[in-house]
PDB file of C-alpha atoms in Angstrom:
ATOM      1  CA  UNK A  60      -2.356  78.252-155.551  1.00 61.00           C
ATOM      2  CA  UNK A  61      -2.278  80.555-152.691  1.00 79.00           C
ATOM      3  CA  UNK A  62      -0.387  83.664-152.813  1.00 92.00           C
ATOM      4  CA  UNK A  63       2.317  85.102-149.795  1.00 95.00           C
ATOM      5  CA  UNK A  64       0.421  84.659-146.467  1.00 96.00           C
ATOM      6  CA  UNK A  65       1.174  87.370-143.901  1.00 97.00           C
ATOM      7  CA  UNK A  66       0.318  88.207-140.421  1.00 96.00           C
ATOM      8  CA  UNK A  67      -1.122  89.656-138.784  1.00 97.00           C
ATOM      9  CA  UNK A  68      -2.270  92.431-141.702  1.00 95.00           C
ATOM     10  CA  UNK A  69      -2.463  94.871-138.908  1.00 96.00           C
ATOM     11  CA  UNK A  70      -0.180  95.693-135.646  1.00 97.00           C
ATOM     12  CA  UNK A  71      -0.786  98.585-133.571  1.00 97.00           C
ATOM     13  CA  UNK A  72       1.635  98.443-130.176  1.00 96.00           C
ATOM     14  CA  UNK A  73       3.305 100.660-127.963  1.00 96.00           C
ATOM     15  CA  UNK A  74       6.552 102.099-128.293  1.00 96.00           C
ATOM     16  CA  UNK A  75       8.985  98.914-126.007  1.00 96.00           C
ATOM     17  CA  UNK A  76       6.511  96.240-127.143  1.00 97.00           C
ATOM     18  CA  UNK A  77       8.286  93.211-129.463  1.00 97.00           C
ATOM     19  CA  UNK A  78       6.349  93.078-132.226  1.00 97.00           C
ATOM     20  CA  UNK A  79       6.621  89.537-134.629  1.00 98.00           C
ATOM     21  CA  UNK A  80       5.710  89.795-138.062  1.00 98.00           C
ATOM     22  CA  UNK A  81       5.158  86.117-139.901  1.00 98.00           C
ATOM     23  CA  UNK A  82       5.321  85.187-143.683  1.00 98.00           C
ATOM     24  CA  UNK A  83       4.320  82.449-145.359  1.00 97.00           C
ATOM     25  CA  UNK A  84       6.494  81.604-149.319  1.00 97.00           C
ATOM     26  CA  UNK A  85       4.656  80.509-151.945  1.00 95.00           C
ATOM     27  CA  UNK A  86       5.027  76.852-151.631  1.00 94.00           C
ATOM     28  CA  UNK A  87       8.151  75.795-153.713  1.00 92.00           C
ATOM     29  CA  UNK A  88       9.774  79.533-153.570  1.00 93.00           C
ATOM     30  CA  UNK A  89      13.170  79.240-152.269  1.00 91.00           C
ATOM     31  CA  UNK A  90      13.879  82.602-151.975  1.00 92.00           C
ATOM     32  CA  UNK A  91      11.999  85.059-149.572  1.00 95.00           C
ATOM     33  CA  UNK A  92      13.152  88.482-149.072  1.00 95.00           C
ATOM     34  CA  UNK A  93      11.265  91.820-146.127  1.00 97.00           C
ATOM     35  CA  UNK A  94      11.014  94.867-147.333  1.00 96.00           C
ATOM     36  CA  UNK A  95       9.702  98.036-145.577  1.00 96.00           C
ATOM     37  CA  UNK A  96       7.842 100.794-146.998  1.00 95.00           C
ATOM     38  CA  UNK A  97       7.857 104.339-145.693  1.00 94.00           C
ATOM     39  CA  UNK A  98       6.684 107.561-146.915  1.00 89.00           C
ATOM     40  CA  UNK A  99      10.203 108.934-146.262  1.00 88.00           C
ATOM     41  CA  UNK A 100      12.539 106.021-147.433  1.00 88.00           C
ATOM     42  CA  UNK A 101      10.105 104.344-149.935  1.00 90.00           C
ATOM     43  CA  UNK A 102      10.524 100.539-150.479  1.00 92.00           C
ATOM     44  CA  UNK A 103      13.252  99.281-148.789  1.00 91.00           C
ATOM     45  CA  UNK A 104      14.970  95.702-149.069  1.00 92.00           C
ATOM     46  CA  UNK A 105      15.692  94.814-145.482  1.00 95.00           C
ATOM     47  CA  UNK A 106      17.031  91.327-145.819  1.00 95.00           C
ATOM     48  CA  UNK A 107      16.446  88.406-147.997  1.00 94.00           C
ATOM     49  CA  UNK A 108      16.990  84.451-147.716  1.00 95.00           C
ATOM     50  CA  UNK A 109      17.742  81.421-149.827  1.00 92.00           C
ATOM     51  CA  UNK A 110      16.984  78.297-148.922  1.00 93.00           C
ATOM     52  CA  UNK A 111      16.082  79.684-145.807  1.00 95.00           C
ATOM     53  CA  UNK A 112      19.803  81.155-145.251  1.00 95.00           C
ATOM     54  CA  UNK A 113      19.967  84.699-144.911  1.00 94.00           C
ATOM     55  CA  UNK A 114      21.850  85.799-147.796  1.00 91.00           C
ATOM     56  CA  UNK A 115      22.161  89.660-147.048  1.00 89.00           C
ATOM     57  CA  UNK A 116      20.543  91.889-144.013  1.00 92.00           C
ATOM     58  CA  UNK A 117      22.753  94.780-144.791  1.00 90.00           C
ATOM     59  CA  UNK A 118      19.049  96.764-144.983  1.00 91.00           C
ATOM     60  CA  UNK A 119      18.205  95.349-141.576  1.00 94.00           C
ATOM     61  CA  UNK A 120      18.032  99.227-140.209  1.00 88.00           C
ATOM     62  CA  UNK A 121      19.611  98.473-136.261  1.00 85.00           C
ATOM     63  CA  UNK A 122      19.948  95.498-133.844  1.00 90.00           C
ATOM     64  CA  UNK A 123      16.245  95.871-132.656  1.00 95.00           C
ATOM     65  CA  UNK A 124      15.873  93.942-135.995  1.00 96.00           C
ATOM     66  CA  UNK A 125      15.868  90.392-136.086  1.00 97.00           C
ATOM     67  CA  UNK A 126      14.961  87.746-139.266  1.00 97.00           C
ATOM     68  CA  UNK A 127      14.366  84.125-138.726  1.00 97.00           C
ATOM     69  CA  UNK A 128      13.301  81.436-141.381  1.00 97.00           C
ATOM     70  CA  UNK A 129      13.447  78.137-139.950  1.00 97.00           C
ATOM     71  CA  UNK A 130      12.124  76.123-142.684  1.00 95.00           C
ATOM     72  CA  UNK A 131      11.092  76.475-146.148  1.00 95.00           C
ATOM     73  CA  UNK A 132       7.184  77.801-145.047  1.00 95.00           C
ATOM     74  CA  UNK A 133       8.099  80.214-142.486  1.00 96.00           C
ATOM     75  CA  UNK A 134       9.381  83.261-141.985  1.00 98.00           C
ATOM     76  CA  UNK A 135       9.535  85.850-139.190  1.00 98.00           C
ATOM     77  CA  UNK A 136      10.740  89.512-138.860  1.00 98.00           C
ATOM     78  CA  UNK A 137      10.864  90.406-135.080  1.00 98.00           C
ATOM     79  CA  UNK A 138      11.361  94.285-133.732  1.00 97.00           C
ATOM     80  CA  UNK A 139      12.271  94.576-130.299  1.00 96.00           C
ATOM     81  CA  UNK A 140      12.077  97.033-128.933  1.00 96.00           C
ATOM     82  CA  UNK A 141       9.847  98.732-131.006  1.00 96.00           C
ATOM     83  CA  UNK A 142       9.812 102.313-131.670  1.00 96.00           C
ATOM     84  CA  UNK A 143       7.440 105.111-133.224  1.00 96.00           C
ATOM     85  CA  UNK A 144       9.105 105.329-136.279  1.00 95.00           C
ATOM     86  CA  UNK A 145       9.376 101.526-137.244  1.00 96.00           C
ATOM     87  CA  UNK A 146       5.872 102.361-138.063  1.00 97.00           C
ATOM     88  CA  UNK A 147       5.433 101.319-141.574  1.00 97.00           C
ATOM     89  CA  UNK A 148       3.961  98.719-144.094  1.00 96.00           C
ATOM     90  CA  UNK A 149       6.240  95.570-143.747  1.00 98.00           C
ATOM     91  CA  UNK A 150       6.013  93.457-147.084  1.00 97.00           C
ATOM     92  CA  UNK A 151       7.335  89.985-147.522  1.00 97.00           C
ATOM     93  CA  UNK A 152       7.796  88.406-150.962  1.00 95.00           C
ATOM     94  CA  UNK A 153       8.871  85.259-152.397  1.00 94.00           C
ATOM     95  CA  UNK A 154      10.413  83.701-155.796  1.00 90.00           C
ATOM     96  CA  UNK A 155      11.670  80.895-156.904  1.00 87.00           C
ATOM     97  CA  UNK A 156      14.889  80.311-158.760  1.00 80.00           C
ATOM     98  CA  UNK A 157      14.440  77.898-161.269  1.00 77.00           C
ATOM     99  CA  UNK A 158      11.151  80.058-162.675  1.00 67.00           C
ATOM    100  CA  UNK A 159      10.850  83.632-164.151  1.00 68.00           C
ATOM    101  CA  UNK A 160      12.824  86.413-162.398  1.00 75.00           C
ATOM    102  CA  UNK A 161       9.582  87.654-160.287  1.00 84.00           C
ATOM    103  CA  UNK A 162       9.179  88.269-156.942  1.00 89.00           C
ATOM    104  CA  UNK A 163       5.374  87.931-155.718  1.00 92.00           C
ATOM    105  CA  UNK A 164       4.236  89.707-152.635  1.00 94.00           C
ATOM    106  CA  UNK A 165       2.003  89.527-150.153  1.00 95.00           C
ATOM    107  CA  UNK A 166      -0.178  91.990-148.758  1.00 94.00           C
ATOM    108  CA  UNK A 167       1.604  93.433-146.382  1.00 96.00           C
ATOM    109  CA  UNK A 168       1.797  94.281-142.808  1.00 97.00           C
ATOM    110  CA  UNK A 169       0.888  97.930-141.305  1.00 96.00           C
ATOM    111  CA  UNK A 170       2.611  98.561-137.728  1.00 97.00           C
ATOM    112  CA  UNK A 171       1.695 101.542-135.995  1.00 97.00           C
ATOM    113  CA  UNK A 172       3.988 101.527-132.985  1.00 97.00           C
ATOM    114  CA  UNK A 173       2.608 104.557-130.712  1.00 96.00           C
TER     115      UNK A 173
ATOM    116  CA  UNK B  40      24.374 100.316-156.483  1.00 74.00           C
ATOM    117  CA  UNK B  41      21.734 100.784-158.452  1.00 82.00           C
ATOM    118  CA  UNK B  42      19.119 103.340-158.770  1.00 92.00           C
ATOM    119  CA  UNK B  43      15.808 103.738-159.985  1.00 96.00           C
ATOM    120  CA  UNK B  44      14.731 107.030-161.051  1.00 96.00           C
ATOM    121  CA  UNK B  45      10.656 108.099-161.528  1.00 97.00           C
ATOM    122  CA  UNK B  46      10.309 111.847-161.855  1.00 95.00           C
ATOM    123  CA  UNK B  47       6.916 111.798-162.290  1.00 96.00           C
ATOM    124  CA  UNK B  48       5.504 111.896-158.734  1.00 95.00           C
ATOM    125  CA  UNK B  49       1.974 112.172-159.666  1.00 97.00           C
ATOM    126  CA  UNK B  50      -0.195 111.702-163.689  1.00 96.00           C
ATOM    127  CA  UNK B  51      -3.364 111.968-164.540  1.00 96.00           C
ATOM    128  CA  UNK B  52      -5.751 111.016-167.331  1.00 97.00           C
ATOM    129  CA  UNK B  53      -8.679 110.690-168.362  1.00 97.00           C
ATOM    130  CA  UNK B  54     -10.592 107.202-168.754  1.00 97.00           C
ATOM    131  CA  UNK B  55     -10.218 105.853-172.340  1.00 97.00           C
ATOM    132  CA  UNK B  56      -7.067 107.415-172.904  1.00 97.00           C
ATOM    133  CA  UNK B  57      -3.107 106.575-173.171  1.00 98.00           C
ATOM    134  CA  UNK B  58      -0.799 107.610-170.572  1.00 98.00           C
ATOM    135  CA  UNK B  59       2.644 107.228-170.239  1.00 98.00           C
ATOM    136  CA  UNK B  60       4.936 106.588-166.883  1.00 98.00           C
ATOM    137  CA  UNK B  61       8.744 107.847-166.694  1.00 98.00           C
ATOM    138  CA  UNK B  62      11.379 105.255-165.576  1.00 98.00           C
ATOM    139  CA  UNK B  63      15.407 105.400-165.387  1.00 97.00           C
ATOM    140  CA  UNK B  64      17.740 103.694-163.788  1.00 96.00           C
ATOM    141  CA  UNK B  65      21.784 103.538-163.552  1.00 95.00           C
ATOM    142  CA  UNK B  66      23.805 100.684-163.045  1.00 89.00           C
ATOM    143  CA  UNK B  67      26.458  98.785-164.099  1.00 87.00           C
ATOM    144  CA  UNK B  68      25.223  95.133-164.792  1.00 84.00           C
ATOM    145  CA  UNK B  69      24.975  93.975-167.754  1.00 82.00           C
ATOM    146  CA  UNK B  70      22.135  91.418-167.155  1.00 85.00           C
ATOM    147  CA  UNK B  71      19.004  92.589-165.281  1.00 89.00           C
ATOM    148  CA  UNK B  72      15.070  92.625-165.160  1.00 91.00           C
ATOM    149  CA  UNK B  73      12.947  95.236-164.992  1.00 94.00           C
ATOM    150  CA  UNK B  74       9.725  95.520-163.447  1.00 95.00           C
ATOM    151  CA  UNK B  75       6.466  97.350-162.962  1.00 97.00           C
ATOM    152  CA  UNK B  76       4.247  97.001-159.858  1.00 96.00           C
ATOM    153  CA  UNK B  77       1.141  98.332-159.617  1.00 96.00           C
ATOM    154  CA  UNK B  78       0.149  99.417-155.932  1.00 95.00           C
ATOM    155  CA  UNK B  79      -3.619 100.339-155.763  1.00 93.00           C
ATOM    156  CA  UNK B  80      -5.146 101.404-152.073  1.00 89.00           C
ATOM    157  CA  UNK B  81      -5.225  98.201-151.032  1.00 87.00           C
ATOM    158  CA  UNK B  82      -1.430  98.662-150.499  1.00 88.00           C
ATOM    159  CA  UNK B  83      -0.963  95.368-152.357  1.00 89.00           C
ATOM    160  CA  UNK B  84       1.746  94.743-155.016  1.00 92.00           C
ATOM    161  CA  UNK B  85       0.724  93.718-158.362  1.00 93.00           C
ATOM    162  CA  UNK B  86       3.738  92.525-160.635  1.00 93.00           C
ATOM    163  CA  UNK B  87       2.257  94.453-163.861  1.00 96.00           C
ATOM    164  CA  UNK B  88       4.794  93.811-166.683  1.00 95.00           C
ATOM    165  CA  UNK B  89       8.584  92.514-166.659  1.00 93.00           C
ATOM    166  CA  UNK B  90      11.375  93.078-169.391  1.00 93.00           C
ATOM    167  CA  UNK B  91      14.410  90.965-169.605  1.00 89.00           C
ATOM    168  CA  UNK B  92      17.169  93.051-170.494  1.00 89.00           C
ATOM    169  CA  UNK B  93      18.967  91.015-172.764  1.00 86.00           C
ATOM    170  CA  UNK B  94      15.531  90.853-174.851  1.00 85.00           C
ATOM    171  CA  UNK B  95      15.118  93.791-177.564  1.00 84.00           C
ATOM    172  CA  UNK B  96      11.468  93.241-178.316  1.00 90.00           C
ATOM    173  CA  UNK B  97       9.554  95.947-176.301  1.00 93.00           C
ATOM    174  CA  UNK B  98       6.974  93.645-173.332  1.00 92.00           C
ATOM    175  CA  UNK B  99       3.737  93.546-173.683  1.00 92.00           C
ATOM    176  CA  UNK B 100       0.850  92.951-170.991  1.00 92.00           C
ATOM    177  CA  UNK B 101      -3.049  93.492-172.768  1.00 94.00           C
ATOM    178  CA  UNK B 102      -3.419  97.339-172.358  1.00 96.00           C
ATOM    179  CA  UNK B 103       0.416  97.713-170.780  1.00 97.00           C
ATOM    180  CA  UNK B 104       3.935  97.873-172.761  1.00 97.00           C
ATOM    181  CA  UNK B 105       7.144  99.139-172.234  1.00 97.00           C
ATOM    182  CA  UNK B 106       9.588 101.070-174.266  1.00 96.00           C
ATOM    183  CA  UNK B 107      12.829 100.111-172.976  1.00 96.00           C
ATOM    184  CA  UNK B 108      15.695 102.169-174.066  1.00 94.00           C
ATOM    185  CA  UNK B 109      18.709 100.172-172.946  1.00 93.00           C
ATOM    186  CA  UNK B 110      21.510 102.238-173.993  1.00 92.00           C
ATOM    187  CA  UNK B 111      19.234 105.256-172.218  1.00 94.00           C
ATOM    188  CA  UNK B 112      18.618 103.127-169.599  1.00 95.00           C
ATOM    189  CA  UNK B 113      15.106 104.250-169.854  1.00 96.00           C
ATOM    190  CA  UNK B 114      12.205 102.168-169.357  1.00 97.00           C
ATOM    191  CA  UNK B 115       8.453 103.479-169.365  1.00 97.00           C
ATOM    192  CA  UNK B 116       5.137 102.215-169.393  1.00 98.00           C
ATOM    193  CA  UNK B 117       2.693 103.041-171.745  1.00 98.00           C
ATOM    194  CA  UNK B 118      -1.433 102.105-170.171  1.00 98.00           C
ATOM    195  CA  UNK B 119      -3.759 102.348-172.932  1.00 97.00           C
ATOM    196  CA  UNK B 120      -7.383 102.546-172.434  1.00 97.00           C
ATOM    197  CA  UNK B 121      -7.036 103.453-169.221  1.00 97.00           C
ATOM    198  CA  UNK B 122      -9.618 102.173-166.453  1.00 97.00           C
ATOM    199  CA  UNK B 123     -10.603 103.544-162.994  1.00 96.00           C
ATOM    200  CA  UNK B 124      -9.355 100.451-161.987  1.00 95.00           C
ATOM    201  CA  UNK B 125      -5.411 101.503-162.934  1.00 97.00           C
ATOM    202  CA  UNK B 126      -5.207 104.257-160.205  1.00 97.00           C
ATOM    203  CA  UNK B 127      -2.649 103.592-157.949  1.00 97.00           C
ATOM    204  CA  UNK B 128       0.766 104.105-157.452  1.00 96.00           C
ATOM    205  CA  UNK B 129       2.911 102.633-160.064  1.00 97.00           C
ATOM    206  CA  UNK B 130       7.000 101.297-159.057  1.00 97.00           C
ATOM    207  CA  UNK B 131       9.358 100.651-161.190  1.00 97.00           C
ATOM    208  CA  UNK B 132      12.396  98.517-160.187  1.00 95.00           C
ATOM    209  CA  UNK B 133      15.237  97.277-161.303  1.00 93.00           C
ATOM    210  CA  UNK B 134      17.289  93.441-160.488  1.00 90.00           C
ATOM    211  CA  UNK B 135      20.653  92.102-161.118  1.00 86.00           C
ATOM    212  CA  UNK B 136      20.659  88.763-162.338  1.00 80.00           C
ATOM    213  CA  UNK B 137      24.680  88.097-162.208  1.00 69.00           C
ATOM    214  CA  UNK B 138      24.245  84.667-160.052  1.00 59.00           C
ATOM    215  CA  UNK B 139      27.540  85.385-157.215  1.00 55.00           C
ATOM    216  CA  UNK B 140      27.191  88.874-158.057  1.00 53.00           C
ATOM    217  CA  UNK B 141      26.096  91.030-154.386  1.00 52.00           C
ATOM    218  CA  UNK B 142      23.231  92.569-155.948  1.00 55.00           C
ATOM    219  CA  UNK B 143      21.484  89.059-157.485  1.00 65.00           C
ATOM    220  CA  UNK B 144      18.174  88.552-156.868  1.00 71.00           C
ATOM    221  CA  UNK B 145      18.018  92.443-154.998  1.00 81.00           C
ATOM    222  CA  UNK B 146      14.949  94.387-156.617  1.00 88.00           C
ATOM    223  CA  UNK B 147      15.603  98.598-156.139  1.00 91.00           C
ATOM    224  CA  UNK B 148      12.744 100.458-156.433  1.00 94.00           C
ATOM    225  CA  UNK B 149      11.973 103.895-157.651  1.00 95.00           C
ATOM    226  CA  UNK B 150       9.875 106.585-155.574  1.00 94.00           C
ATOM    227  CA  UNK B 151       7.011 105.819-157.045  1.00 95.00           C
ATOM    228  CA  UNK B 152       4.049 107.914-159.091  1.00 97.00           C
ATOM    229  CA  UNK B 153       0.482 108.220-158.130  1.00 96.00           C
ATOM    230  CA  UNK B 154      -1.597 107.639-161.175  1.00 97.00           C
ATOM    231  CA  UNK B 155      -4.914 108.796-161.077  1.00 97.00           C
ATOM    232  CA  UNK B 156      -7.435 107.955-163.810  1.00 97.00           C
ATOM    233  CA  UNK B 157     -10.361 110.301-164.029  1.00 96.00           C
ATOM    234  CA  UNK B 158     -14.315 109.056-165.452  1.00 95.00           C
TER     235      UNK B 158
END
């Protein structure tokens, strides 16, 4: 079975570009949450869905953040615009309710935003 | 809130041997999960071990275990045999399971520590 899908696994933009992150669930997870990881901040939740409703974006860091899942097998995280220091490792990760409490990830995203 | 506490930032050993990371957290729920995740340079996260809180028998994953100390809320991770393959950085974390609670399903994560296993 294939693991979190992300995309692209590299970004490198300028500072004003929108960048679009995309994630791919594990089929069947219902629950699929971003998280950002910084040397300063560490891992950091940044929202999370269920059943593709966002639940809570309290860690969404400003309104250049935005979060869409439109169905069950998609996910996006959109910055716009982007700035220097939303460069980071974006992760997305998925679980699913009924199973053990585990999240899986997937490999991540690195944005360099110069 | 929670938080996750690691205050190890970096461990070393030597292949072969047993090493042992620090984890402890502080919260208030009474049902949780805790987690390991192994991140090697690859950047990718590896779920390594989980312990259900309400459970008193100590996990156990091949070469990895736990000792979780719930009254301490302390929970560490003992690697046995260590292999060059087990450097990375090692996370511990920490999720509420209260369904309607805020926190459900939120995983906190400590700072991280950089183990590095030497030949």
């Amino acid at each position: 079975d294939a693991g979190v899908i992300q995309s692209p696994r590299h970004e490198v933009t300028e500072m004003g570009q929108e960048v679009t992150l995309r994630c791919k669930p594990i089929s069947g997870h219902d629950y699929l949450f971003w998280y950002r990881q910084t040397m300063m901040r560490g891992l950091e939740l940044l929202i999370y869905f269920n059943n593709n409703v966002p639940i809570d974006d309290s860690g969404m860091p400003e309104d250049r953040f935005s979060a869409k899942m439109p169905n069950a097998s998609f996910s996006t995280l959109k910055i716009q615009p982007s700035e220097p220091r939303d460069s980071a490792v974006y992760f997305c990760a998925s679980r699913w309710s009924e199973g053990v409490e585990t999240q899986y990830f997937g490999p991540g995203t690195r944005l360099l935003v110069l | 809130a929670q938080t996750v506490t690691q205050s190890q930032p970096e461990m070393s050993v030597q292949e072969a041997e047993t090493v042992t990371l620090s984890c402890t957290y502080d919260t208030s729920e009474n049902n949780y999960y805790l987690f390991w995740y192994k991140q090697p340079p690859s950047r990718q996260m590896i779920l390594v071990i989980r312990q259900e809180a309400y459970k008193q028998q100590n996990a156990t994953e091949n070469r990895f275990s736990v000792n979780f100390q719930k009254a301490a809320k302390s929970f560490s991770l003992k690697i046995s045999d260590s292999q060059l393959g087990d450097t990375a950085m090692y996370f511990c974390a920490f999720m509420p399971t209260n369904a309607g609670g805020t926190s459900y399903g939120k995983l906190t994560f400590g700072q991280g520590t950089i183990l590095t296993v030497h030949p």
